[in-house]
Each structure stands twice: as structure tokens, then as C-alpha cells.
């Protein structure tokens, strides 16, 4: 898998190659930071023009040091950087952090130089961070191999959060947003071009630290999905939530990511499926990375998405309800007992339904929070509480409000978020340990994120069934439709009843056996898209029509020079909707299954969900519920609900099949899959399977 990168996280000694006396220069900052943060290891500045530097003895070269350092920070540029890496590798340095840029992100020549440094490091067993990296920072030990200016602007404080990022700028931004919320951060690591050490390596390493309670990632590509998956599994087992930004969502973003780090971007919808499979919550930007951090660190684990809103303003109640719906939260329906208890404590003009408007009575009775909140704690319908205070100040006992809110959160275990735009008010709530935001959108966004992430992590991890590999012919390329259907049927997938015919007489007999109406389709491994060549005839009602269609299609295959594998005669099936199920081998993530809306326009509409196997039927049903066609699947305008369970079963079978094939199946395309009403099942009408040789 990987070592724990001890020399990167907790080196006992560090050499700074290209060290500077000036604490504002890149070569001077790491030394200044480490002395300020009390790094207890040995520091060895290397600069041939100086004897002393920032109060430390300075050395002319790596060879002149009294010992081989565990880590070296390489700040010199160009050919000097390459030479420094070679020297580090030769002398037994365990980890080199290459700050210098101008390598893989610049083009082929720079990529070749970067690859050379990587190869030299690997041959010596040395780990290489970068190049083009802002560096690594461990505020727990004071080992700060980084030049980030933000560590000066916002002084570090050790804490339970780890940030691991490809981008130095995004690492610094996440750090700054967390510190602005008063949160301590233990690790801020940036991997740069990832010639060797990547985000997955450092994520695995910091996830081993029991003091880390929240892991935040910024990714522009996922180079080692297997290691990231292992990290996620370890994190789930120890209750460590992982939240990630994966940039490059769009074609333009993917191109920018490539030019930024010299990396390749991953296909975005597959990334979504991969992250979801492994319980990693994806957010849009570093602001969202930091947004819900207070809730995660307070241990929020809401039972559901039902929300109670409390405010001293009726307008805030209305706006809170609007924002809750936008974030997918439900306004909880309070029990009659709760409403009676609230009515006994609130003035008669207050609102006891949810949202709860306690009105300006809060000004005259500062204990209303302490009276209302414990009542809500007893109601099982209240999964979370949002308190909005749009007006406060002189005359309001804000400290008591905050104290009562914190006591309620601690006693009830229910997540509580407060919105207060007045900094004087917000600061009091934050000081009391309450998650506090500037507005309802941020507060409810944080609650929704943690609720969604908690539900995702509660989903059972699907077991990987031990399946026998399907019987496959040798070679590669497309199977014809008959062979594709036969392979699927052997795996338990329901396929249309059909016969493969090689003569007009056999086609007549097939019609007699199946009964009409039937479809007649040419079957050739060389012609995957038959309808485009006029090789499909539908709704044929007599044997002679079937024989005629057979002859026409057989002759046309011959005229095209295509393989005459036969002609399919298949029973016409009717369904209420055309769906699709597909699967392919992603070069980074392995098997991926697609399921959703099918038919002629599947490529144009792209209303499909992607899942990474193994997965359960319930996950497929949930994924289908997030598609645009979900209302149609559920039944609308008098139409019955469709058999999504049967479609989910087919998706699971397809996922199991492509996994069991161990790389021999390149892709599976089932379109259409005819869906009946709930309980009537689903049937694969058309199938195409592509094989590939294993290396």
C-alpha cells in the first residue's frame, strides 16, 4: 500500500537546500516557521555563501552536514534542483520536498526532468514530494516544510483538522477559512505535481493520526484510487469523515487542471460515483470544505433531515423554511404534546408550529431559549435545530442565549446551528462552542451537508460476492447480439425470448414457436447498430413476413461483407418505459455501471446514474430517484409506478458480471431494457458486449 511517510510528517532532522536569511523569502520562511513553532528536531540550512543563518549554523552542502537528514527541502531551481534530488537520493535522505517549479506543468521537457527526479528517488527508496509544491506542514510537531505566507497572516494553532491538497493555494485557502472560524489545524500538505507522493499517500498517512477528527482534500485528479479507497475504509472504521473538492468538473476546468499541475483530469461523473461509493463527501470549493467543519468536530450525527427552526423574527422563520427546502431539509412536524408544552411557555401571540417564532418577547424574557429548547429535545421529529437571530444587541442577554443553546446541544445530542449576522452576537455564540454562521444559507448548508454525509456513512458497505468468472470466448472485440444475450441469461439477467436462425425455414419455425408479433434483427458481430442499416423489422404477424425479412437481412449482411452470424427472431415485448443499463472499465477506477433513461436519445439526454460496484439494489433505487425521470418512474398523471426494483436487480447483476470477468469484458450495453409496472419486471431487449484480451 504505502509506508506512513514518517519522514514527511515527523522528520527528526531537516536540511533546507537554498536556505535564506530573509524570513520573507521562500528559502527563509520554513526555518522561521519551525523556530517559531518549536520544532524539536535538527535544522540544517544549506547555503554555500553563509556560515550562519537565522541563528543557526549554515553548511555549504549536503555532504558537509554532521548527519544525513531525514528530510530535505529543495528550494533551488532548475538544474540545481535536479542535482539536489540526485544528491539527496545518493546520501540516503528519506524524503525530499521539491518546492521548485518549471517541471511537469510546463510541457514534455519539464515532464522528462520530473520523471528523472522521480526515478532517481524511487531507485534509492526516497519519497519525493512535488515538484512545484508549496510544501508540507505539521503544526503538531512544528515540522513546517512550507513557504505559505498565510502562516504569517493567520498564526497556526494545532487542532483536529488535516488538509491535504494538490494545490498550494487551495491548501492555504482551506487553512485560512478554518482558522478564521477559530479551528485548529494540524496538517496542511500540498503535493504539487505529484511526481511520486500524491494526495492519496498523504491522506492515508494523516488518517493514521488518532488526533485527526476531520480530513479535507483538494484534488485535481485521482492518481491512486485504490489507496484513496483504502484510506476511506480506514477512516470510516475509525469515525473520521472525509470531505473533498474535486476540481475539473467541466471540460474547461479539466483543461485548466492539466495545465496547473501537469496532471490528467478524471471523468467527473465517474469521480462522483467513486467518492460516493467510498463515503467521501464531495463539495464544490474550499469555502464549502470549511463550512461544515464546526459541525463535524462537534460530532453531529443527525438521525435524519427533519429540521426545527426557532427565531425571534417571523420573516426569518419564513426565509429559513425557504432555505431549508432548497437544501433538501424537511420542516419537522411537531407532536401535539410538544406544541402544548411550547404554548405553555411562550406568550399567546408566539407561534408554536414549526418554524417557531418566539417574537420580540425574547427581549423581555431572556430565558425563552432555555424554556423552548428542552421541549424540542423530547420530540423525536426534531433531528436538527436552526436558530436565527436577525436582531439582537442592547437589552438582549446574548450570553445567556448562547449558554442555553450550548447546554441544549450538549444535553440533547442534536445538531444546532445558529445564524447571526451581527459579529458581536455571533462571537458570543462561537465562544460558547455553538456552530455559528452569518446567514441562514450557510447554516442550513452545513446542517444539510452533515446530514447527507452521515446518512451516506450509515449505508452498509456492500460485500463483494465471490462470483465465478463468466464463460467467455477467446479473443477480443464485439460479441454478436445472440452471444451477448446468452452470456447475460447465464448470469441471471432476464432477456427477451428469441431464436437465432440461419435459414428462412428456421425463421418460420421460430415464429410458429414464439407466436406473433415478433421482431426480426440481423445478427452480426460486425454490425452493432442494426437499425441504422435497415436490419431491423418490428411487429411481424405471420410466418411468411418473417421469412421474407430473414432473406432480406441475410442478403444485406452478405452485400455489406459483414459476418453472417444469423438472424434473430424475438418475441415483441411491451413495456411502459425504455431504460438502459451499461458498464465499462474506467482506466482509473475500474468497473463502472450506468443505469437510467434509455432508448434512442440516451446519448443526447444522458439522464443516467453511475455507480461503482459492488453495490446493492437499494443504492440503485436511490440513484434512480435522483434522476430527471424519477417522477415518471414513481408514477404520474394516473400511470402506475414502474418496476425500478427489477431494473436495480439487472444493474446489480451487470456490475457483478463485469467484476467477475476480471478485465475480459470491456463494456456491456443493454438498451433498451423494457420496464413494466411495479411487479411486472424488466426485460433486456437489445444487448451488446465487448471483450478484450487481458495483458
XYZ file of C-alpha atoms in Angstrom:
695
model
C 0.000 0.000 0.000
C 2.387 2.711 1.239
C 4.536 3.460 4.209
C 3.218 6.022 6.648
C 5.612 8.658 5.277
C 7.023 9.245 8.736
C 9.932 11.235 7.316
C 7.458 13.545 5.587
C 5.165 14.090 8.570
C 7.554 13.858 11.536
C 11.184 14.111 10.389
C 13.819 14.097 13.113
C 16.094 16.341 11.064
C 15.595 18.672 8.102
C 18.021 20.200 5.617
C 16.993 23.354 3.732
C 18.837 23.429 0.403
C 18.756 27.043 -0.750
C 18.192 28.493 2.705
C 17.913 32.279 3.156
C 18.465 34.708 5.997
C 15.458 36.719 4.810
C 12.358 35.333 6.539
C 10.161 36.800 3.791
C 11.827 34.756 1.054
C 10.851 31.212 0.168
C 14.217 29.928 1.414
C 13.819 31.713 4.736
C 10.217 31.070 5.687
C 10.374 27.350 6.596
C 13.248 27.987 9.022
C 11.453 30.935 10.625
C 8.210 28.967 10.912
C 9.868 25.959 12.502
C 11.764 28.043 15.038
C 8.583 29.925 15.877
C 6.516 26.720 16.217
C 9.091 24.979 18.402
C 10.273 22.260 16.063
C 12.397 19.978 18.252
C 14.344 18.253 15.509
C 17.618 19.399 13.983
C 17.659 22.095 11.305
C 20.453 22.273 8.755
C 20.382 25.356 6.497
C 22.471 24.830 3.340
C 23.843 27.903 1.578
C 27.487 27.971 0.394
C 27.746 31.748 0.814
C 26.927 31.881 4.537
C 28.380 30.486 7.776
C 25.363 31.329 9.913
C 21.702 31.821 9.050
C 18.754 32.853 11.263
C 20.866 31.985 14.296
C 21.721 28.515 13.027
C 24.984 27.095 11.748
C 24.872 27.068 7.948
C 26.556 24.475 5.740
C 27.909 24.694 2.200
C 26.494 21.345 1.013
C 24.620 18.230 1.979
C 27.934 16.380 2.263
C 29.140 18.849 4.899
C 26.318 18.048 7.342
C 27.185 16.137 10.528
C 24.491 13.558 9.698
C 22.172 12.552 6.875
C 18.902 14.430 7.430
C 15.611 12.552 7.237
C 14.063 15.310 5.107
C 15.457 17.835 2.665
C 13.576 20.878 1.410
C 14.809 21.668 -2.107
C 14.308 25.366 -2.816
C 16.927 25.890 -5.511
C 15.579 25.890 -9.088
C 16.132 24.238 -12.462
C 19.185 22.039 -12.914
C 20.248 22.792 -9.342
C 17.029 21.229 -8.084
C 17.637 18.092 -10.149
C 21.200 17.868 -8.843
C 19.974 18.355 -5.272
C 17.475 15.495 -5.611
C 20.219 13.268 -7.026
C 22.485 14.190 -4.108
C 19.734 13.543 -1.537
C 18.990 10.149 -3.036
C 22.660 9.173 -3.119
C 23.224 10.151 0.526
C 20.185 8.369 1.981
C 17.747 11.213 2.647
C 14.337 9.621 3.243
C 12.100 12.400 1.908
C 12.755 15.353 -0.421
C 10.258 18.202 -0.717
C 10.906 19.941 -4.042
C 9.498 23.467 -3.898
C 10.939 24.436 -7.285
C 8.550 24.725 -10.245
C 9.143 24.553 -14.000
C 8.779 20.803 -14.457
C 5.807 18.616 -15.422
C 3.409 21.566 -15.557
C 5.411 23.221 -18.359
C 5.386 20.545 -21.058
C 7.228 17.441 -22.323
C 10.763 18.610 -21.489
C 9.814 19.544 -17.953
C 7.888 16.273 -17.616
C 11.002 14.315 -18.611
C 13.084 16.123 -15.971
C 10.384 15.481 -13.382
C 10.243 11.794 -14.293
C 14.039 11.614 -13.933
C 13.848 13.006 -10.383
C 11.095 10.521 -9.538
C 13.086 7.585 -10.919
C 16.228 8.604 -9.028
C 14.244 8.921 -5.799
C 12.477 5.584 -6.206
C 15.687 3.746 -7.012
C 17.094 4.966 -3.687
C 13.907 4.340 -1.681
C 13.439 8.072 -1.108
C 9.986 9.662 -1.216
C 9.613 12.777 -3.357
C 7.014 15.489 -2.665
C 6.433 17.837 -5.596
C 7.970 19.392 -7.564
C 6.012 22.626 -7.833
C 4.713 22.238 -4.296
C 4.063 24.737 -1.543
C 5.240 22.051 0.860
C 4.175 20.201 3.987
C 3.260 21.496 7.429
C 2.720 19.593 10.677
C 1.705 22.017 13.419
C 1.610 19.195 15.945
C 5.375 18.656 15.739
C 6.368 22.024 14.268
C 7.863 20.397 11.151
C 6.940 23.013 8.554
C 8.487 22.378 5.153
C 6.342 25.070 3.557
C 6.627 28.689 2.469
C 2.943 29.664 2.704
C 2.558 33.337 3.602
C -0.762 32.586 5.278
C 1.041 31.036 8.250
C 2.237 34.561 8.998
C -1.071 36.274 8.286
C -3.074 33.757 10.348
C -0.862 32.225 13.032
C -1.100 28.438 13.294
C -2.769 26.533 16.088
C -2.616 22.764 16.367
C -6.002 21.132 16.108
C -8.059 18.174 14.875
C -8.255 19.044 11.148
C -5.974 17.840 8.353
C -5.834 19.479 4.919
C -4.241 17.593 2.019
C -4.278 19.299 -1.367
C -2.682 19.096 -4.781
C -2.733 22.887 -4.922
C -0.756 25.001 -2.506
C -3.132 27.902 -2.984
C -6.176 25.797 -2.143
C -4.412 24.263 0.859
C -3.677 27.741 2.179
C -7.222 28.901 1.471
C -8.771 25.987 3.348
C -6.362 26.593 6.216
C -7.267 30.287 6.336
C -11.009 29.620 6.287
C -10.674 27.126 9.118
C -8.536 29.453 11.219
C -10.999 32.274 10.585
C -13.611 30.060 12.251
C -11.287 29.595 15.214
C -10.475 25.992 14.368
C -7.062 24.488 14.921
C -5.355 22.682 12.041
C -2.695 20.004 12.480
C -1.646 19.267 8.891
C -1.540 21.447 5.765
C 0.051 19.422 2.975
C 0.324 20.358 -0.706
C 1.535 17.761 -3.199
C 2.070 19.881 -6.329
C 2.870 17.898 -9.471
C 2.787 14.557 -7.631
C 5.801 13.017 -9.346
C 5.783 10.469 -6.516
C 3.816 11.323 -3.368
C 0.195 12.176 -4.074
C -2.845 13.261 -2.123
C -3.840 9.634 -1.540
C -0.444 8.867 0.052
C -0.599 11.768 2.478
C -4.308 11.242 3.173
C -3.504 7.671 4.196
C -0.642 8.887 6.384
C -2.574 11.580 8.268
C -5.605 9.297 8.663
C -3.420 7.139 10.932
C -3.112 10.020 13.413
C -5.779 9.469 16.107
C -5.850 13.205 16.857
C -7.205 13.997 13.385
C -11.012 14.211 13.514
C -11.717 15.711 10.065
C -9.842 15.193 6.794
C -10.254 17.743 3.989
C -8.958 17.076 0.467
C -8.489 19.164 -2.668
C -7.976 17.066 -5.806
C -7.453 17.911 -9.441
C -7.108 14.272 -10.389
C -7.194 10.963 -8.543
C -3.987 9.159 -9.437
C -4.270 6.321 -6.923
C -7.938 5.458 -6.400
C -7.149 2.139 -4.709
C -5.149 3.853 -1.956
C -7.766 6.579 -1.557
C -10.426 3.863 -1.231
C -8.340 2.113 1.427
C -7.946 5.419 3.269
C -11.698 5.960 3.150
C -12.332 2.462 4.516
C -9.890 3.056 7.379
C -11.435 6.465 8.057
C -14.973 5.039 8.111
C -13.894 2.339 10.563
C -12.470 4.909 12.990
C -15.224 7.519 12.501
C -13.117 10.040 10.564
C -15.191 11.963 7.988
C -13.512 12.874 4.697
C -14.725 15.853 2.661
C -13.265 16.584 -0.762
C -13.212 19.165 -3.513
C -12.558 17.521 -6.873
C -11.867 20.318 -9.332
C -12.148 19.968 -13.096
C -15.917 19.376 -13.159
C -16.195 20.884 -16.627
C -14.174 20.467 -19.812
C -12.637 23.900 -19.254
C -11.874 23.092 -15.632
C -10.263 19.788 -16.607
C -8.040 21.572 -19.133
C -7.048 24.173 -16.546
C -6.243 21.425 -14.033
C -3.943 19.782 -16.555
C -2.041 22.985 -17.219
C -1.891 23.758 -13.498
C -0.400 20.546 -12.164
C 0.654 18.649 -15.270
C -1.935 16.008 -14.365
C -4.765 14.341 -16.215
C -8.294 15.067 -15.053
C -10.705 12.230 -14.312
C -14.167 11.969 -15.923
C -16.322 13.883 -13.490
C -19.393 11.696 -13.176
C -17.215 8.649 -12.542
C -15.437 10.637 -9.826
C -18.810 11.349 -8.218
C -19.663 7.660 -8.228
C -16.259 6.674 -6.833
C -16.351 9.209 -3.989
C -19.900 8.264 -3.057
C -19.053 4.553 -3.089
C -16.334 5.185 -0.523
C -18.206 7.586 1.753
C -16.251 10.713 0.780
C -18.491 13.782 0.682
C -17.877 15.990 -2.331
C -18.274 19.773 -2.120
C -17.764 22.490 -4.702
C -14.990 24.686 -3.298
C -12.716 25.353 -0.292
C -15.407 27.564 1.282
C -17.648 24.510 1.432
C -14.738 22.436 2.776
C -14.579 24.666 5.831
C -18.303 25.429 6.110
C -19.450 22.327 7.968
C -16.188 21.745 9.865
C -17.574 23.005 13.212
C -20.447 20.547 12.956
C -18.224 17.591 12.116
C -15.898 18.446 15.001
C -18.823 18.714 17.402
C -19.786 15.194 16.446
C -23.026 15.998 14.650
C -24.751 12.774 13.606
C -28.373 13.691 12.873
C -30.871 10.838 12.743
C -32.468 12.325 9.646
C -33.125 15.547 7.726
C -36.054 16.914 9.762
C -35.429 20.458 10.937
C -36.883 22.743 13.586
C -36.478 26.491 13.071
C -36.512 28.929 16.000
C -36.250 32.709 15.630
C -37.277 35.971 17.179
C -38.451 37.151 13.754
C -41.377 35.872 11.716
C -39.630 36.863 8.481
C -36.576 34.843 9.465
C -38.832 31.855 10.047
C -40.188 32.172 6.502
C -36.748 32.655 4.964
C -35.385 29.757 6.988
C -38.143 27.492 5.671
C -37.343 28.545 2.093
C -33.632 27.887 2.573
C -34.321 24.534 4.240
C -36.277 23.338 1.220
C -33.528 24.484 -1.133
C -31.045 22.398 0.847
C -33.284 19.341 0.864
C -34.194 19.569 4.550
C -37.691 18.824 5.830
C -39.606 21.064 8.194
C -40.384 18.733 11.087
C -43.994 18.250 12.145
C -44.014 18.651 15.907
C -46.181 16.425 18.059
C -49.292 17.736 19.783
C -47.569 17.247 23.135
C -44.642 19.406 22.006
C -46.930 22.138 20.775
C -48.872 22.157 24.050
C -45.642 22.355 26.027
C -44.435 25.234 23.866
C -47.738 27.069 24.239
C -47.415 26.819 28.000
C -44.043 28.549 27.877
C -44.442 31.119 25.116
C -46.638 34.242 25.065
C -50.015 33.789 23.410
C -49.020 35.716 20.279
C -45.980 33.470 19.603
C -46.064 30.660 17.032
C -45.853 27.102 18.335
C -45.919 25.376 14.987
C -42.634 24.819 13.206
C -40.999 27.293 12.404
C -41.281 28.648 15.949
C -41.466 32.439 16.154
C -40.737 33.431 19.747
C -41.148 37.111 18.712
C -39.751 40.159 20.459
C -40.764 38.541 23.755
C -37.128 37.411 23.820
C -36.208 40.990 24.738
C -38.255 40.906 27.930
C -37.675 37.235 28.775
C -34.080 36.166 28.160
C -34.880 32.670 29.396
C -37.109 31.736 26.472
C -34.364 29.720 24.818
C -33.835 27.703 27.990
C -37.580 27.046 28.104
C -38.176 26.234 24.437
C -35.129 24.155 23.526
C -35.532 21.390 26.155
C -39.080 20.855 24.899
C -37.740 20.266 21.401
C -35.197 17.801 22.762
C -38.036 15.456 23.697
C -39.602 15.402 20.237
C -38.329 12.562 18.049
C -39.369 14.524 14.957
C -36.635 17.093 15.614
C -33.419 15.795 14.046
C -31.737 19.220 13.895
C -32.355 22.743 15.159
C -31.650 26.017 13.391
C -31.727 29.244 15.400
C -31.809 32.528 13.515
C -31.208 35.771 15.407
C -31.557 38.666 12.966
C -31.907 41.317 15.686
C -30.079 41.499 18.992
C -27.923 43.855 20.973
C -28.582 46.208 23.871
C -31.224 44.764 26.177
C -30.772 41.212 24.937
C -28.939 38.779 27.182
C -26.905 37.280 24.335
C -24.551 35.479 26.677
C -27.485 33.627 28.229
C -28.896 32.799 24.785
C -25.552 31.298 23.812
C -25.130 29.489 27.133
C -28.609 27.947 26.923
C -28.116 26.936 23.292
C -24.784 25.254 24.048
C -26.297 23.422 27.017
C -29.185 22.185 24.854
C -26.823 20.948 22.148
C -24.702 19.092 24.676
C -27.628 17.570 26.566
C -29.723 16.563 23.555
C -27.006 15.500 21.122
C -28.994 17.191 18.361
C -27.072 19.311 15.857
C -27.673 23.020 16.400
C -26.626 25.781 14.010
C -27.082 29.499 14.632
C -27.254 32.326 12.103
C -26.355 35.773 13.406
C -25.130 38.457 11.031
C -24.045 40.778 13.841
C -20.452 39.821 14.641
C -20.885 40.931 18.244
C -23.664 38.344 18.600
C -22.012 35.619 16.539
C -18.776 35.875 18.528
C -20.598 35.124 21.780
C -22.214 32.000 20.337
C -18.910 30.816 18.860
C -17.182 31.361 22.191
C -19.820 29.126 23.782
C -18.949 26.379 21.290
C -22.024 26.732 19.088
C -21.648 26.375 15.313
C -22.436 29.894 14.145
C -22.841 31.368 10.659
C -23.500 34.738 9.073
C -26.779 33.750 7.387
C -29.357 31.001 7.059
C -27.977 29.691 3.774
C -24.589 28.892 5.287
C -26.063 27.445 8.483
C -28.570 25.236 6.712
C -25.993 24.248 4.107
C -23.757 22.955 6.902
C -26.629 21.055 8.535
C -27.664 19.548 5.191
C -24.109 18.506 4.367
C -23.537 16.710 7.650
C -26.983 15.096 7.481
C -26.296 13.816 3.979
C -22.789 12.653 4.827
C -23.975 10.910 7.986
C -26.665 9.066 6.018
C -24.091 8.053 3.395
C -21.721 6.668 6.017
C -24.571 4.751 7.643
C -25.270 2.872 4.436
C -23.987 -0.681 4.802
C -20.789 -1.377 2.933
C -21.798 -3.863 0.231
C -19.966 -7.154 0.294
C -18.049 -8.214 -2.788
C -19.604 -11.543 -3.778
C -17.264 -14.351 -4.757
C -18.524 -14.996 -8.281
C -17.257 -17.383 -10.877
C -15.973 -15.699 -13.998
C -18.487 -15.955 -16.848
C -17.653 -18.322 -19.675
C -16.183 -16.146 -22.414
C -14.837 -16.957 -25.863
C -11.204 -16.226 -26.571
C -10.148 -13.096 -28.401
C -11.360 -9.538 -28.276
C -13.964 -7.357 -29.959
C -17.741 -7.254 -30.050
C -19.929 -10.261 -29.439
C -22.945 -10.533 -31.674
C -26.325 -9.939 -30.095
C -27.205 -13.612 -29.717
C -23.967 -14.350 -27.853
C -24.409 -11.209 -25.754
C -27.928 -12.218 -24.743
C -26.792 -15.766 -23.988
C -23.987 -14.540 -21.725
C -26.402 -12.291 -19.825
C -29.013 -15.030 -19.474
C -26.363 -17.317 -17.986
C -25.719 -14.596 -15.362
C -29.400 -14.499 -14.419
C -30.330 -11.356 -16.357
C -33.872 -11.525 -17.824
C -33.583 -11.297 -21.628
C -36.190 -11.283 -24.368
C -37.268 -14.712 -25.634
C -35.606 -15.255 -29.003
C -34.257 -17.750 -31.518
C -31.132 -17.477 -33.666
C -31.912 -18.587 -37.217
C -29.680 -19.319 -40.192
C -32.362 -20.089 -42.775
C -35.784 -18.851 -43.813
C -37.263 -22.182 -42.752
C -35.780 -21.805 -39.289
C -37.197 -18.277 -39.101
C -40.685 -19.593 -39.962
C -40.352 -22.264 -37.286
C -39.239 -19.687 -34.728
C -42.331 -17.586 -35.450
C -44.567 -20.633 -35.011
C -42.889 -21.451 -31.698
C -42.832 -17.929 -30.289
C -46.093 -16.620 -31.693
C -46.577 -13.142 -33.027
C -45.850 -10.388 -33.104
C -42.069 -10.769 -33.400
C -39.039 -8.680 -34.238
C -36.513 -9.831 -36.831
C -32.955 -8.473 -36.435
C -29.774 -9.294 -38.288
C -27.136 -10.763 -36.002
C -23.534 -9.904 -36.841
C -20.557 -9.066 -34.666
C -19.560 -6.610 -37.422
C -22.810 -4.577 -37.275
C -23.510 -3.408 -33.702
C -26.046 -0.727 -34.723
C -28.505 -2.624 -36.892
C -31.324 -0.097 -37.216
C -29.012 2.375 -38.962
C -28.577 -0.160 -41.786
C -32.225 -1.180 -42.117
C -31.548 -4.530 -40.441
C -34.482 -4.486 -38.010
C -38.112 -5.349 -38.724
C -40.722 -4.984 -35.983
C -44.229 -6.241 -35.232
C -44.293 -9.004 -37.841
C -47.504 -11.020 -37.604
C -47.114 -14.028 -39.912
C -44.529 -16.622 -40.840
C -44.111 -15.505 -44.440
C -43.354 -11.936 -43.419
C -40.738 -13.297 -41.015
C -39.181 -15.475 -43.756
C -39.087 -12.530 -46.153
C -37.429 -10.295 -43.559
C -34.894 -13.030 -42.862
C -33.936 -13.288 -46.528
C -33.625 -9.527 -46.962
C -31.415 -9.138 -43.896
C -29.294 -12.194 -44.666
C -28.614 -10.928 -48.162
C -27.843 -7.418 -46.934
C -25.236 -8.726 -44.474
C -23.604 -10.526 -47.380
C -23.675 -7.389 -49.517
C -22.057 -5.411 -46.689
C -19.323 -8.001 -46.314
C -20.343 -8.458 -42.678
C -20.210 -11.716 -40.752
C -23.475 -13.656 -41.216
C -23.829 -14.926 -37.656
C -27.566 -15.383 -38.153
C -30.860 -13.557 -37.817
C -32.669 -13.156 -34.504
C -36.398 -13.761 -34.267
C -37.527 -12.349 -30.915
C -40.881 -12.052 -29.231
C -42.098 -8.446 -29.217
C -42.274 -7.229 -25.656
C -44.159 -4.200 -24.458
C -43.091 -2.039 -21.594
C -44.152 1.215 -20.051
C -40.717 2.825 -20.344
C -37.375 2.202 -22.024
C -34.439 2.167 -19.625
C -30.774 1.317 -20.071
C -28.046 -0.431 -18.126
C -24.418 -0.235 -19.175
C -20.981 -0.954 -17.793
C -17.410 -0.279 -18.782
C -13.885 -0.428 -17.400
C -12.675 3.027 -16.448
C -8.868 3.293 -16.844
C -8.538 4.806 -13.358
C -11.442 3.473 -11.316
C -12.120 0.067 -12.849
C -15.682 -1.233 -13.392
C -18.409 1.436 -13.567
C -22.123 0.793 -14.125
C -24.600 3.230 -15.684
C -28.374 2.936 -15.212
C -31.192 5.265 -16.165
C -33.269 6.550 -19.058
C -32.811 4.567 -22.267
C -33.997 4.432 -25.838
C -32.963 6.311 -28.936
C -31.827 9.520 -27.258
C -29.786 8.105 -24.387
C -26.560 9.816 -25.522
C -28.299 13.156 -26.007
C -30.222 13.195 -22.719
C -27.605 11.491 -20.502
C -30.138 11.030 -17.709
C -28.283 8.168 -16.094
C -26.661 7.463 -12.745
C -23.191 5.994 -12.388
C -22.275 3.513 -9.670
C -19.040 1.770 -8.761
C -19.576 -1.907 -7.909
C -20.177 -3.634 -5.643
C -23.482 -2.008 -4.790
C -26.871 -3.144 -3.532
C -30.281 -2.844 -5.195
C -31.269 -0.178 -2.669
C -28.406 2.032 -3.862
C -29.577 1.738 -7.454
C -33.135 2.639 -6.469
C -31.852 5.672 -4.563
C -29.703 6.731 -7.535
C -32.664 6.429 -9.909
C -34.628 8.640 -7.538
C -32.151 11.464 -8.175
C -32.615 11.446 -11.963
C -34.856 13.738 -14.004
C -37.047 10.755 -14.926
C -37.681 9.927 -11.257
C -41.278 11.271 -11.334
C -42.052 9.015 -14.309
C -40.567 6.009 -12.557
C -42.654 6.760 -9.469
C -45.858 7.028 -11.497
C -47.521 10.253 -12.580
C -50.815 11.502 -14.079
C -52.561 8.224 -13.406
C -49.755 5.980 -14.652
C -48.646 3.267 -12.225
C -45.174 3.272 -10.661
C -42.635 1.296 -12.681
C -40.651 -1.738 -11.566
C -37.474 0.074 -10.549
C -36.612 -2.832 -8.274
C -36.345 -5.117 -11.299
C -34.174 -2.556 -13.095
C -31.980 -2.271 -9.994
C -31.612 -6.050 -9.923
C -30.361 -6.041 -13.513
C -27.869 -3.255 -12.693
C -26.506 -5.294 -9.772
C -26.198 -8.389 -11.997
C -24.372 -6.404 -14.669
C -21.992 -4.974 -12.055
C -21.275 -8.432 -10.693
C -20.715 -9.787 -14.212
C -18.157 -7.187 -15.281
C -16.300 -7.514 -11.958
C -16.244 -11.316 -12.165
C -14.894 -11.138 -15.724
C -11.648 -9.727 -14.251
C -10.954 -7.349 -17.117
C -12.046 -9.591 -20.000
C -15.276 -7.637 -20.530
C -14.540 -4.107 -21.731
C -18.154 -2.930 -21.885
C -21.798 -4.002 -21.638
C -24.599 -2.066 -23.310
C -28.228 -3.015 -22.599
C -30.598 -0.650 -24.379
C -33.490 -0.772 -24.270
C -34.435 -2.513 -21.073
C -38.233 -2.537 -21.078
C -39.737 -1.610 -17.722
C -43.173 -2.821 -16.708
C -45.369 -1.575 -13.918
C -44.235 -2.375 -10.370
C -44.204 -6.148 -10.005
C -44.209 -6.816 -13.751
C -40.426 -6.961 -14.083
C -37.966 -5.694 -16.657
C -36.605 -7.340 -19.789
C -33.428 -6.751 -21.778
C -34.411 -6.406 -25.436
C -31.073 -5.491 -27.007
C -27.565 -6.254 -25.773
C -24.010 -5.621 -26.894
C -20.926 -6.897 -25.074
C -17.335 -6.075 -25.953
C -14.439 -8.300 -24.929
C -10.774 -7.501 -24.602
C -7.669 -9.586 -24.154
C -6.134 -9.450 -20.709
C -2.483 -8.400 -20.624
